[in-house]
Amino acid sequence: MINISRKRTWAGWRYIIVAAVLMVLLPLAFVVGWLSDLSQVRPVLAELGHAQQTTAKQSISSPEEPPGNSPQNIHVTWGSSKVVLMWPRVSGASTYTIYRSQGDQGFSHAKTLAQVSQSANLIEFVDLSVKPDRRYTYWIASGNKAGQGPVSQPHSGQTFLSTAAIIRRAEEAATLVQGHLWSRGGMGLFAPVDHVQSAIAYNINKTLYAPMYFSPFYSHSTWLTRRWITWTTDHTRIGAIKTFHHLTLLRGPGASSRLSSLVPGNLSSNDVVVWHAQGHWQHETFSGPVANLPADAVVLNGYGQAWGVSNASGHFVPALHEKTNSRPG
């Protein structure tokens, strides 16, 4: 009897080994093929992604339409030699064109002043080509590469006076006034005695603000001595109206006088204190109502309007905006 079990066992193992090798080689071949295909597809995908990014950038940098809104909430700060314009950024805008006309002329008379490109949330433009005491009107238009959007509403205003012009306003409204303290004794039999005090007064709204205050004693008469007070300016007698914060308000000179009258005004960003001392007119920047101002000074805003004066103690006193016609009580 022939035994063939050993041969059959070896044949079986041979088939098993071949099958195992095939099972390893087939996935490996698949992976190799997939990597080969991927190496060919990857540049195509990269090129496609780059094209998409380029298209997106072009769509951002080349808008289809101009900005739909004009600049809003424009804030204008006026000075004597510059004007500052500030406004919030407009959506979709990359540039802003500033237009300016003289006085209150309309947009048809405006000229292109400048074009700015800013990406900040708050846009600022400084116009350094203005002159003092001039009136201007501004417009602003937003734009991008597709064109210009609508124009803003006009913003008009006037630049401040120069400092020299403000000082000149104070000089032209200043006059020397004298307060005469009279007394006559001996039940009126003696000659009157005149004690004179002088100071510079400023004509504001046709009322003279004199930094002098006399106690009621100087106008109080007794049976033995008569006392009274008179006021003069430029050798002309003027009447007193009332006392006010240790000032005396006097009636301004008549129409024939060459004395200018200051207009009352409010504070600005360019206020100046002007006073006369040691034979010269002097000035300094006014930083607010303080108690240590120069005595007998006037405070003018950037337009040469009077905001107030200082009394003999250097205390600030605001000017009255209404005309003072009342008589002293």
Coordinates of C-alpha atoms in Angstrom, one line a residue:
M1 CA 0.0 0.0 0.0
I2 CA 1.4 3.3 -1.1
N3 CA 1.3 6.3 1.4
I4 CA 0.8 9.7 -0.4
S5 CA -0.3 11.9 2.6
R6 CA 3.1 13.8 2.7
K7 CA 2.8 14.9 -1.0
R8 CA -0.7 16.1 -0.6
T9 CA 0.3 18.2 2.5
W10 CA 3.1 19.9 0.7
A11 CA 0.8 20.8 -2.3
G12 CA -1.7 22.3 0.1
W13 CA 0.9 24.5 1.7
R14 CA 2.1 25.6 -1.7
Y15 CA -1.4 26.9 -2.6
I16 CA -1.8 28.6 0.7
I17 CA 1.5 30.4 0.3
V18 CA 0.7 31.5 -3.3
A19 CA -2.7 32.8 -2.1
A20 CA -1.1 34.7 0.8
V21 CA 1.4 36.4 -1.6
L22 CA -1.4 37.4 -3.9
M23 CA -3.4 38.8 -1.1
V24 CA -0.4 41.0 -0.2
L25 CA 0.6 42.1 -3.7
L26 CA -2.9 43.0 -4.9
P27 CA -3.5 45.8 -2.2
L28 CA 0.0 47.0 -2.6
A29 CA -0.5 47.4 -6.4
F30 CA -3.7 49.2 -5.7
V31 CA -2.0 51.6 -3.3
V32 CA 0.8 52.2 -5.8
G33 CA -1.7 53.0 -8.5
W34 CA -3.7 55.3 -6.2
L35 CA -0.6 57.2 -5.3
S36 CA 0.4 57.6 -8.9
D37 CA -3.1 58.9 -9.8
L38 CA -2.9 61.3 -6.8
S39 CA 0.4 62.7 -7.9
Q40 CA -1.2 63.6 -11.2
V41 CA -4.4 65.0 -9.7
R42 CA -2.8 67.1 -7.0
P43 CA -1.3 69.8 -9.3
V44 CA -4.7 70.1 -11.0
L45 CA -6.4 70.6 -7.6
A46 CA -3.8 73.2 -6.6
E47 CA -4.3 75.1 -9.9
L48 CA -8.1 75.0 -9.5
G49 CA -7.8 76.3 -5.9
H50 CA -5.5 79.1 -7.0
A51 CA -7.9 80.1 -9.8
Q52 CA -10.8 80.2 -7.3
Q53 CA -8.8 82.4 -4.9
T54 CA -7.8 84.7 -7.8
T55 CA -11.5 85.0 -8.8
A56 CA -12.5 85.8 -5.2
K57 CA -9.9 88.5 -4.9
Q58 CA -10.9 90.0 -8.2
S59 CA -14.5 90.1 -7.1
I60 CA -13.5 91.9 -3.9
S61 CA -11.1 94.4 -5.6
S62 CA -13.4 95.0 -8.5
P63 CA -16.8 95.7 -7.1
E64 CA -19.7 95.6 -9.5
E65 CA -21.3 98.9 -8.2
P66 CA -20.2 102.2 -6.6
P67 CA -21.1 102.8 -2.9
G68 CA -24.8 103.2 -2.4
N69 CA -24.5 105.7 0.5
S70 CA -22.9 109.1 0.9
P71 CA -20.8 110.0 4.0
Q72 CA -22.9 110.7 7.0
N73 CA -22.4 112.3 10.5
I74 CA -19.7 114.6 9.1
H75 CA -18.0 116.6 11.9
V76 CA -16.3 119.9 10.9
T77 CA -13.8 121.7 13.2
W78 CA -13.0 125.3 12.2
G79 CA -9.8 127.1 12.8
S80 CA -8.1 130.2 11.5
S81 CA -5.7 128.5 9.1
K82 CA -7.2 125.0 8.9
V83 CA -10.4 123.0 8.7
V84 CA -10.7 119.4 9.9
L85 CA -13.4 117.1 8.5
M86 CA -14.1 113.7 10.1
W87 CA -16.7 111.1 9.2
P88 CA -17.4 107.3 9.6
R89 CA -16.2 104.9 6.9
V90 CA -18.8 104.1 4.2
S91 CA -19.5 100.5 3.5
G92 CA -18.0 99.5 0.1
A93 CA -16.0 102.7 -0.3
S94 CA -12.2 102.7 -0.8
T95 CA -11.8 106.4 -1.7
Y96 CA -13.4 109.7 -0.7
T97 CA -13.4 112.9 -2.8
I98 CA -13.7 116.3 -1.0
Y99 CA -15.2 119.2 -2.8
R100 CA -15.1 122.9 -1.6
S101 CA -16.8 126.1 -2.7
Q102 CA -16.3 129.7 -1.6
G103 CA -19.0 131.1 0.7
D104 CA -22.4 129.5 0.4
Q105 CA -22.2 128.7 -3.3
G106 CA -23.8 125.5 -4.5
F107 CA -22.2 122.3 -5.7
S108 CA -22.1 123.5 -9.3
H109 CA -19.5 126.0 -8.2
A110 CA -17.5 123.5 -6.1
K111 CA -14.0 122.4 -7.0
T112 CA -12.3 119.1 -6.3
L113 CA -10.1 119.7 -3.3
A114 CA -8.5 116.3 -2.6
Q115 CA -9.1 112.5 -2.7
V116 CA -8.2 110.4 0.2
S117 CA -7.9 106.6 0.6
Q118 CA -8.2 105.3 4.1
S119 CA -9.5 102.0 5.5
A120 CA -9.9 103.3 9.1
N121 CA -13.4 103.3 10.7
L122 CA -13.1 107.1 11.1
I123 CA -11.8 109.0 8.1
E124 CA -10.1 112.4 8.6
F125 CA -9.1 115.1 6.2
V126 CA -7.3 118.4 7.1
D127 CA -7.7 121.4 4.8
L128 CA -4.7 123.6 5.2
S129 CA -5.4 125.9 2.2
V130 CA -8.1 128.1 4.0
K131 CA -7.6 131.7 5.0
P132 CA -8.8 133.4 8.2
D133 CA -12.3 135.0 8.3
R134 CA -13.5 133.2 5.2
R135 CA -16.6 131.2 4.6
Y136 CA -16.4 127.8 2.9
T137 CA -18.8 124.9 2.0
Y138 CA -17.7 121.3 1.8
W139 CA -19.1 118.1 0.2
I140 CA -17.7 114.6 0.4
A141 CA -18.4 111.7 -2.0
S142 CA -17.5 108.1 -1.4
G143 CA -16.2 105.9 -4.3
N144 CA -14.5 102.7 -5.4
K145 CA -13.1 101.2 -8.6
A146 CA -16.6 100.9 -10.0
G147 CA -17.2 104.6 -9.7
Q148 CA -18.4 107.4 -7.4
G149 CA -21.3 107.2 -5.0
P150 CA -23.7 110.0 -4.0
V151 CA -22.5 113.3 -2.6
S152 CA -23.0 114.2 1.0
Q153 CA -25.1 117.1 2.3
P154 CA -23.2 120.5 2.3
H155 CA -21.4 121.7 5.4
S156 CA -20.8 125.4 5.6
G157 CA -19.0 127.5 8.1
Q158 CA -16.5 130.3 8.6
T159 CA -12.9 130.2 9.7
F160 CA -11.7 132.1 12.7
L161 CA -10.0 135.4 12.7
S162 CA -6.3 135.6 13.0
T163 CA -5.0 136.4 16.5
A164 CA -3.9 139.8 15.4
A165 CA -7.4 140.6 14.1
I166 CA -8.9 139.5 17.4
I167 CA -6.6 141.8 19.4
R168 CA -7.5 144.6 17.0
R169 CA -11.2 144.0 17.8
A170 CA -10.4 144.5 21.5
E171 CA -8.5 147.7 20.9
E172 CA -11.2 149.2 18.8
A173 CA -13.8 148.5 21.5
A174 CA -11.8 149.8 24.4
T175 CA -12.0 153.3 25.9
L176 CA -10.7 155.0 29.1
V177 CA -13.4 155.8 31.6
Q178 CA -13.1 157.9 34.7
G179 CA -15.1 157.5 37.9
H180 CA -15.4 160.9 39.7
L181 CA -16.0 160.6 43.4
W182 CA -17.5 164.0 44.5
S183 CA -17.8 165.4 48.0
R184 CA -18.9 168.8 49.1
G185 CA -18.8 169.7 52.8
G186 CA -20.0 172.6 54.9
M187 CA -23.6 172.0 54.0
G188 CA -22.7 172.8 50.4
L189 CA -20.8 175.9 51.2
F190 CA -17.4 174.4 50.4
A191 CA -16.1 173.8 46.9
P192 CA -16.6 170.3 45.6
V193 CA -13.7 167.9 45.8
D194 CA -13.2 165.4 42.9
H195 CA -11.3 162.1 43.4
V196 CA -10.8 160.5 40.0
Q197 CA -10.2 156.8 39.3
S198 CA -9.5 155.5 35.7
A199 CA -9.7 152.2 34.0
I200 CA -10.2 150.8 30.5
A201 CA -13.8 149.7 29.7
Y202 CA -14.9 147.5 26.8
N203 CA -17.9 148.3 24.7
I204 CA -20.0 145.1 24.5
N205 CA -23.4 145.3 22.9
K206 CA -23.3 149.2 23.3
T207 CA -22.7 148.8 27.1
L208 CA -19.4 149.8 28.7
Y209 CA -18.0 147.2 31.1
A210 CA -15.8 149.2 33.6
P211 CA -13.8 147.2 36.1
M212 CA -14.6 149.6 38.9
Y213 CA -16.9 149.3 41.8
F214 CA -17.6 152.0 44.4
S215 CA -19.1 151.4 47.8
P216 CA -22.5 153.0 48.4
F217 CA -20.7 155.2 50.9
Y218 CA -19.3 157.3 48.1
S219 CA -22.8 158.3 47.0
H220 CA -24.4 158.6 50.4
S221 CA -24.9 162.2 51.5
T222 CA -25.5 163.5 55.0
W223 CA -26.8 166.9 56.3
L224 CA -23.2 168.1 56.5
T225 CA -21.5 166.5 53.4
R226 CA -23.0 165.8 50.0
R227 CA -21.5 162.9 48.0
W228 CA -22.1 161.7 44.5
I229 CA -20.5 159.8 41.6
T230 CA -20.2 160.8 37.9
W231 CA -18.7 159.0 35.0
T232 CA -17.0 160.3 31.9
T233 CA -15.2 159.0 28.8
D234 CA -13.4 161.1 26.2
H235 CA -14.5 164.2 28.2
T236 CA -18.1 163.2 27.8
R237 CA -20.4 162.5 30.7
I238 CA -22.1 159.1 30.6
G239 CA -24.7 157.5 32.8
A240 CA -24.3 154.4 35.0
I241 CA -26.7 151.5 34.6
K242 CA -25.9 149.1 37.4
T243 CA -23.2 147.3 39.2
F244 CA -22.5 143.7 38.2
H245 CA -20.0 141.4 39.9
H246 CA -17.8 144.3 41.0
L247 CA -18.1 145.8 37.6
T248 CA -20.0 149.0 36.7
L249 CA -22.1 148.9 33.5
L250 CA -22.2 152.3 31.8
R251 CA -24.1 153.5 28.9
G252 CA -22.2 153.3 25.7
P253 CA -21.3 156.4 23.6
G254 CA -23.6 157.7 21.0
A255 CA -23.7 157.0 17.3
S256 CA -21.2 159.8 16.6
S257 CA -18.5 158.0 18.5
R258 CA -15.9 156.0 16.7
L259 CA -15.8 153.4 19.4
S260 CA -16.7 149.9 18.1
S261 CA -19.1 147.7 19.9
L262 CA -18.3 144.0 20.4
V263 CA -21.0 141.4 19.8
P264 CA -21.6 138.9 22.7
G265 CA -20.6 135.4 21.7
N266 CA -20.0 131.9 23.1
L267 CA -16.8 130.0 23.7
S268 CA -15.0 128.5 20.8
S269 CA -11.8 126.4 20.3
N270 CA -9.7 129.6 19.8
D271 CA -10.5 131.9 22.6
V272 CA -8.1 134.7 23.5
V273 CA -7.7 137.0 26.6
V274 CA -6.7 140.5 25.7
W275 CA -5.7 143.3 28.1
H276 CA -3.7 146.5 28.2
A277 CA -0.7 146.8 30.6
Q278 CA 2.5 148.9 30.7
G279 CA 1.5 150.8 27.6
H280 CA 1.0 147.7 25.4
W281 CA -1.8 145.4 24.4
Q282 CA -1.1 141.8 25.5
H283 CA -2.8 138.5 25.0
E284 CA -2.8 134.8 25.9
T285 CA -4.9 131.7 25.2
F286 CA -8.1 131.5 27.3
S287 CA -8.4 128.0 28.9
G288 CA -11.7 128.6 30.9
P289 CA -13.3 130.7 33.5
V290 CA -10.6 131.0 36.2
A291 CA -10.0 133.4 39.0
N292 CA -6.5 134.5 38.1
L293 CA -7.0 136.3 34.8
P294 CA -5.3 139.5 34.2
A295 CA -7.3 142.4 35.7
D296 CA -9.4 144.5 33.3
A297 CA -9.2 142.1 30.4
V298 CA -11.7 141.0 27.8
V299 CA -12.2 137.4 26.5
L300 CA -12.9 137.0 22.8
N301 CA -13.7 133.9 20.9
G302 CA -12.3 132.9 17.5
Y303 CA -14.7 135.2 15.7
G304 CA -13.8 138.3 17.8
Q305 CA -17.0 138.1 19.8
A306 CA -16.9 139.0 23.5
W307 CA -17.6 136.1 25.9
G308 CA -16.8 138.1 29.0
V309 CA -14.4 140.3 30.9
S310 CA -12.4 140.3 34.1
N311 CA -12.9 142.7 37.0
A312 CA -10.2 144.5 39.0
S313 CA -9.5 141.3 41.0
G314 CA -9.0 139.2 37.9
H315 CA -12.3 137.2 38.3
F316 CA -14.0 136.2 35.1
V317 CA -17.5 137.7 34.5
P318 CA -19.6 136.6 31.5
A319 CA -21.0 139.3 29.2
L320 CA -24.7 139.8 29.2
H321 CA -26.2 138.8 25.8
E322 CA -29.2 141.1 26.1
K323 CA -28.9 144.8 25.8
T324 CA -28.8 146.5 29.2
N325 CA -31.1 149.5 29.4
S326 CA -32.2 149.4 33.1
R327 CA -31.2 152.2 35.5
P328 CA -29.4 151.6 38.7
G329 CA -31.6 150.8 41.7

